[in-house]
């Protein structure tokens, strides 16, 4: 290039020994920012659901604490307009939900 003042980027310094390191990316800052954003979002959901932030446990710990199938179920009083987490029957994932109607005859809402 005749006009070196307009060069924005030149790859390498002319040596071909650095080519092995050219394709290496350091994503640690990106991963840390992602983890921080996800944790903030999870805390917000927990607060919205009325749960204590300090008592939230990772999913694998909750699975280890499952009660046997013959244990008695806790009966909660459902309230119309209250936020809950519900399992969607199509994909089995847990989603936030708000109770809009209660069917007491079959125990669903």
JSON list of C-alpha atoms in Angstrom, two decimals:
[
{"chain": "A", "resi": 1, "resn": "UNK", "atom": "CA", "xyz": [0.00, 0.00, 0.00]},
{"chain": "A", "resi": 2, "resn": "UNK", "atom": "CA", "xyz": [1.28, 3.35, -0.94]},
{"chain": "A", "resi": 3, "resn": "UNK", "atom": "CA", "xyz": [-0.72, 5.24, 1.67]},
{"chain": "A", "resi": 4, "resn": "UNK", "atom": "CA", "xyz": [0.10, 3.61, 5.05]},
{"chain": "A", "resi": 5, "resn": "UNK", "atom": "CA", "xyz": [-1.90, 6.23, 6.97]},
{"chain": "A", "resi": 6, "resn": "UNK", "atom": "CA", "xyz": [-5.23, 4.68, 5.84]},
{"chain": "A", "resi": 7, "resn": "UNK", "atom": "CA", "xyz": [-4.52, 1.07, 6.92]},
{"chain": "A", "resi": 8, "resn": "UNK", "atom": "CA", "xyz": [-6.98, -0.13, 9.54]},
{"chain": "A", "resi": 9, "resn": "UNK", "atom": "CA", "xyz": [-5.74, -3.66, 10.17]},
{"chain": "A", "resi": 10, "resn": "UNK", "atom": "CA", "xyz": [-2.90, -5.87, 9.02]},
{"chain": "A", "resi": 11, "resn": "UNK", "atom": "CA", "xyz": [-3.06, -9.53, 9.96]},
{"chain": "A", "resi": 12, "resn": "UNK", "atom": "CA", "xyz": [0.17, -10.79, 11.48]},
{"chain": "A", "resi": 13, "resn": "UNK", "atom": "CA", "xyz": [3.55, -9.16, 11.27]},
{"chain": "A", "resi": 14, "resn": "UNK", "atom": "CA", "xyz": [4.78, -10.97, 8.20]},
{"chain": "A", "resi": 15, "resn": "UNK", "atom": "CA", "xyz": [5.78, -14.15, 10.02]},
{"chain": "A", "resi": 16, "resn": "UNK", "atom": "CA", "xyz": [3.81, -17.29, 9.31]},
{"chain": "A", "resi": 17, "resn": "UNK", "atom": "CA", "xyz": [4.58, -18.72, 12.78]},
{"chain": "A", "resi": 18, "resn": "UNK", "atom": "CA", "xyz": [1.57, -16.97, 14.35]},
{"chain": "A", "resi": 19, "resn": "UNK", "atom": "CA", "xyz": [-1.01, -18.66, 12.10]},
{"chain": "A", "resi": 20, "resn": "UNK", "atom": "CA", "xyz": [-1.78, -21.34, 14.71]},
{"chain": "A", "resi": 21, "resn": "UNK", "atom": "CA", "xyz": [-2.88, -18.66, 17.20]},
{"chain": "A", "resi": 22, "resn": "UNK", "atom": "CA", "xyz": [-4.88, -16.60, 14.70]},
{"chain": "A", "resi": 23, "resn": "UNK", "atom": "CA", "xyz": [-7.97, -18.80, 14.97]},
{"chain": "A", "resi": 24, "resn": "UNK", "atom": "CA", "xyz": [-8.03, -18.93, 18.78]},
{"chain": "A", "resi": 25, "resn": "UNK", "atom": "CA", "xyz": [-10.79, -16.89, 20.45]},
{"chain": "A", "resi": 26, "resn": "UNK", "atom": "CA", "xyz": [-10.99, -16.01, 24.12]},
{"chain": "A", "resi": 27, "resn": "UNK", "atom": "CA", "xyz": [-14.69, -16.05, 24.98]},
{"chain": "A", "resi": 28, "resn": "UNK", "atom": "CA", "xyz": [-14.25, -15.98, 28.76]},
{"chain": "A", "resi": 29, "resn": "UNK", "atom": "CA", "xyz": [-15.48, -12.36, 29.09]},
{"chain": "A", "resi": 30, "resn": "UNK", "atom": "CA", "xyz": [-18.49, -13.14, 26.89]},
{"chain": "A", "resi": 31, "resn": "UNK", "atom": "CA", "xyz": [-19.30, -16.27, 28.90]},
{"chain": "A", "resi": 32, "resn": "UNK", "atom": "CA", "xyz": [-19.01, -14.38, 32.21]},
{"chain": "A", "resi": 33, "resn": "UNK", "atom": "CA", "xyz": [-21.33, -11.63, 30.95]},
{"chain": "A", "resi": 34, "resn": "UNK", "atom": "CA", "xyz": [-23.84, -14.23, 29.74]},
{"chain": "A", "resi": 35, "resn": "UNK", "atom": "CA", "xyz": [-23.78, -16.08, 33.07]},
{"chain": "A", "resi": 36, "resn": "UNK", "atom": "CA", "xyz": [-24.26, -12.83, 34.97]},
{"chain": "A", "resi": 37, "resn": "UNK", "atom": "CA", "xyz": [-27.24, -11.84, 32.79]},
{"chain": "A", "resi": 38, "resn": "UNK", "atom": "CA", "xyz": [-28.85, -15.28, 33.14]},
{"chain": "A", "resi": 39, "resn": "UNK", "atom": "CA", "xyz": [-28.43, -15.24, 36.92]},
{"chain": "A", "resi": 40, "resn": "UNK", "atom": "CA", "xyz": [-30.01, -11.78, 37.13]},
{"chain": "A", "resi": 41, "resn": "UNK", "atom": "CA", "xyz": [-32.94, -12.96, 35.02]},
{"chain": "A", "resi": 42, "resn": "UNK", "atom": "CA", "xyz": [-33.39, -16.05, 37.20]},
{"chain": "A", "resi": 43, "resn": "UNK", "atom": "CA", "xyz": [-33.35, -13.94, 40.36]},
{"chain": "A", "resi": 44, "resn": "UNK", "atom": "CA", "xyz": [-36.00, -11.65, 38.87]},
{"chain": "A", "resi": 45, "resn": "UNK", "atom": "CA", "xyz": [-38.23, -14.63, 38.04]},
{"chain": "A", "resi": 46, "resn": "UNK", "atom": "CA", "xyz": [-37.78, -16.00, 41.56]},
{"chain": "A", "resi": 47, "resn": "UNK", "atom": "CA", "xyz": [-38.69, -12.64, 43.06]},
{"chain": "A", "resi": 48, "resn": "UNK", "atom": "CA", "xyz": [-41.75, -12.41, 40.82]},
{"chain": "A", "resi": 49, "resn": "UNK", "atom": "CA", "xyz": [-42.85, -15.87, 41.87]},
{"chain": "A", "resi": 50, "resn": "UNK", "atom": "CA", "xyz": [-42.55, -14.87, 45.54]},
{"chain": "A", "resi": 51, "resn": "UNK", "atom": "CA", "xyz": [-39.80, -17.29, 46.40]},
{"chain": "A", "resi": 52, "resn": "UNK", "atom": "CA", "xyz": [-36.74, -16.63, 48.56]},
{"chain": "A", "resi": 53, "resn": "UNK", "atom": "CA", "xyz": [-33.61, -16.02, 46.43]},
{"chain": "A", "resi": 54, "resn": "UNK", "atom": "CA", "xyz": [-31.32, -17.66, 48.98]},
{"chain": "A", "resi": 55, "resn": "UNK", "atom": "CA", "xyz": [-33.28, -20.91, 48.91]},
{"chain": "A", "resi": 56, "resn": "UNK", "atom": "CA", "xyz": [-33.08, -21.47, 45.15]},
{"chain": "A", "resi": 57, "resn": "UNK", "atom": "CA", "xyz": [-31.15, -24.64, 44.36]},
{"chain": "A", "resi": 58, "resn": "UNK", "atom": "CA", "xyz": [-29.72, -25.95, 41.12]},
{"chain": "A", "resi": 59, "resn": "UNK", "atom": "CA", "xyz": [-31.95, -28.34, 39.19]},
{"chain": "A", "resi": 60, "resn": "UNK", "atom": "CA", "xyz": [-29.78, -31.40, 39.85]},
{"chain": "A", "resi": 61, "resn": "UNK", "atom": "CA", "xyz": [-29.97, -30.85, 43.63]},
{"chain": "A", "resi": 62, "resn": "UNK", "atom": "CA", "xyz": [-33.75, -30.56, 43.48]},
{"chain": "A", "resi": 63, "resn": "UNK", "atom": "CA", "xyz": [-33.99, -33.85, 41.61]},
{"chain": "A", "resi": 64, "resn": "UNK", "atom": "CA", "xyz": [-31.98, -35.60, 44.33]},
{"chain": "A", "resi": 65, "resn": "UNK", "atom": "CA", "xyz": [-34.40, -34.31, 46.98]},
{"chain": "A", "resi": 66, "resn": "UNK", "atom": "CA", "xyz": [-37.56, -35.67, 45.34]},
{"chain": "A", "resi": 67, "resn": "UNK", "atom": "CA", "xyz": [-39.88, -37.46, 47.71]},
{"chain": "A", "resi": 68, "resn": "UNK", "atom": "CA", "xyz": [-41.03, -41.01, 47.09]},
{"chain": "A", "resi": 69, "resn": "UNK", "atom": "CA", "xyz": [-44.17, -41.44, 44.99]},
{"chain": "A", "resi": 70, "resn": "UNK", "atom": "CA", "xyz": [-46.19, -42.73, 47.93]},
{"chain": "A", "resi": 71, "resn": "UNK", "atom": "CA", "xyz": [-45.57, -39.57, 49.99]},
{"chain": "A", "resi": 72, "resn": "UNK", "atom": "CA", "xyz": [-48.62, -37.45, 50.66]},
{"chain": "A", "resi": 73, "resn": "UNK", "atom": "CA", "xyz": [-49.07, -34.43, 48.41]},
{"chain": "A", "resi": 74, "resn": "UNK", "atom": "CA", "xyz": [-49.23, -30.94, 49.85]},
{"chain": "A", "resi": 75, "resn": "UNK", "atom": "CA", "xyz": [-52.50, -29.25, 49.02]},
{"chain": "A", "resi": 76, "resn": "UNK", "atom": "CA", "xyz": [-52.06, -25.58, 48.17]},
{"chain": "A", "resi": 77, "resn": "UNK", "atom": "CA", "xyz": [-54.87, -23.07, 48.00]},
{"chain": "A", "resi": 78, "resn": "UNK", "atom": "CA", "xyz": [-55.04, -21.72, 44.46]},
{"chain": "A", "resi": 79, "resn": "UNK", "atom": "CA", "xyz": [-55.94, -18.09, 43.98]},
{"chain": "A", "resi": 80, "resn": "UNK", "atom": "CA", "xyz": [-57.16, -16.58, 40.70]},
{"chain": "A", "resi": 81, "resn": "UNK", "atom": "CA", "xyz": [-54.59, -14.07, 39.41]},
{"chain": "A", "resi": 82, "resn": "UNK", "atom": "CA", "xyz": [-51.70, -15.61, 41.36]},
{"chain": "A", "resi": 83, "resn": "UNK", "atom": "CA", "xyz": [-48.46, -16.44, 39.51]},
{"chain": "A", "resi": 84, "resn": "UNK", "atom": "CA", "xyz": [-47.38, -20.06, 39.40]},
{"chain": "A", "resi": 85, "resn": "UNK", "atom": "CA", "xyz": [-45.08, -22.27, 37.39]},
{"chain": "A", "resi": 86, "resn": "UNK", "atom": "CA", "xyz": [-46.82, -24.78, 35.18]},
{"chain": "A", "resi": 87, "resn": "UNK", "atom": "CA", "xyz": [-45.61, -27.71, 33.09]},
{"chain": "A", "resi": 88, "resn": "UNK", "atom": "CA", "xyz": [-46.69, -27.37, 29.45]},
{"chain": "A", "resi": 89, "resn": "UNK", "atom": "CA", "xyz": [-48.06, -30.71, 28.26]},
{"chain": "A", "resi": 90, "resn": "UNK", "atom": "CA", "xyz": [-46.68, -30.39, 24.72]},
{"chain": "A", "resi": 91, "resn": "UNK", "atom": "CA", "xyz": [-42.97, -30.05, 25.54]},
{"chain": "A", "resi": 92, "resn": "UNK", "atom": "CA", "xyz": [-42.77, -30.85, 29.26]},
{"chain": "A", "resi": 93, "resn": "UNK", "atom": "CA", "xyz": [-41.01, -27.56, 30.02]},
{"chain": "A", "resi": 94, "resn": "UNK", "atom": "CA", "xyz": [-41.85, -25.37, 33.01]},
{"chain": "A", "resi": 95, "resn": "UNK", "atom": "CA", "xyz": [-43.28, -21.93, 32.23]},
{"chain": "A", "resi": 96, "resn": "UNK", "atom": "CA", "xyz": [-44.53, -19.02, 34.28]},
{"chain": "A", "resi": 97, "resn": "UNK", "atom": "CA", "xyz": [-48.32, -18.92, 34.42]},
{"chain": "A", "resi": 98, "resn": "UNK", "atom": "CA", "xyz": [-51.09, -16.89, 36.00]},
{"chain": "A", "resi": 99, "resn": "UNK", "atom": "CA", "xyz": [-54.21, -18.67, 37.22]},
{"chain": "A", "resi": 100, "resn": "UNK", "atom": "CA", "xyz": [-57.22, -17.42, 35.28]},
{"chain": "A", "resi": 101, "resn": "UNK", "atom": "CA", "xyz": [-59.80, -20.08, 36.21]},
{"chain": "A", "resi": 102, "resn": "UNK", "atom": "CA", "xyz": [-60.07, -22.84, 38.82]},
{"chain": "A", "resi": 103, "resn": "UNK", "atom": "CA", "xyz": [-61.84, -26.15, 38.16]},
{"chain": "A", "resi": 104, "resn": "UNK", "atom": "CA", "xyz": [-62.40, -27.52, 41.65]},
{"chain": "A", "resi": 105, "resn": "UNK", "atom": "CA", "xyz": [-64.30, -30.61, 40.47]},
{"chain": "A", "resi": 106, "resn": "UNK", "atom": "CA", "xyz": [-61.17, -32.12, 38.87]},
{"chain": "A", "resi": 107, "resn": "UNK", "atom": "CA", "xyz": [-58.48, -30.22, 40.83]},
{"chain": "A", "resi": 108, "resn": "UNK", "atom": "CA", "xyz": [-57.04, -28.25, 37.92]},
{"chain": "A", "resi": 109, "resn": "UNK", "atom": "CA", "xyz": [-56.77, -24.63, 37.00]}
]
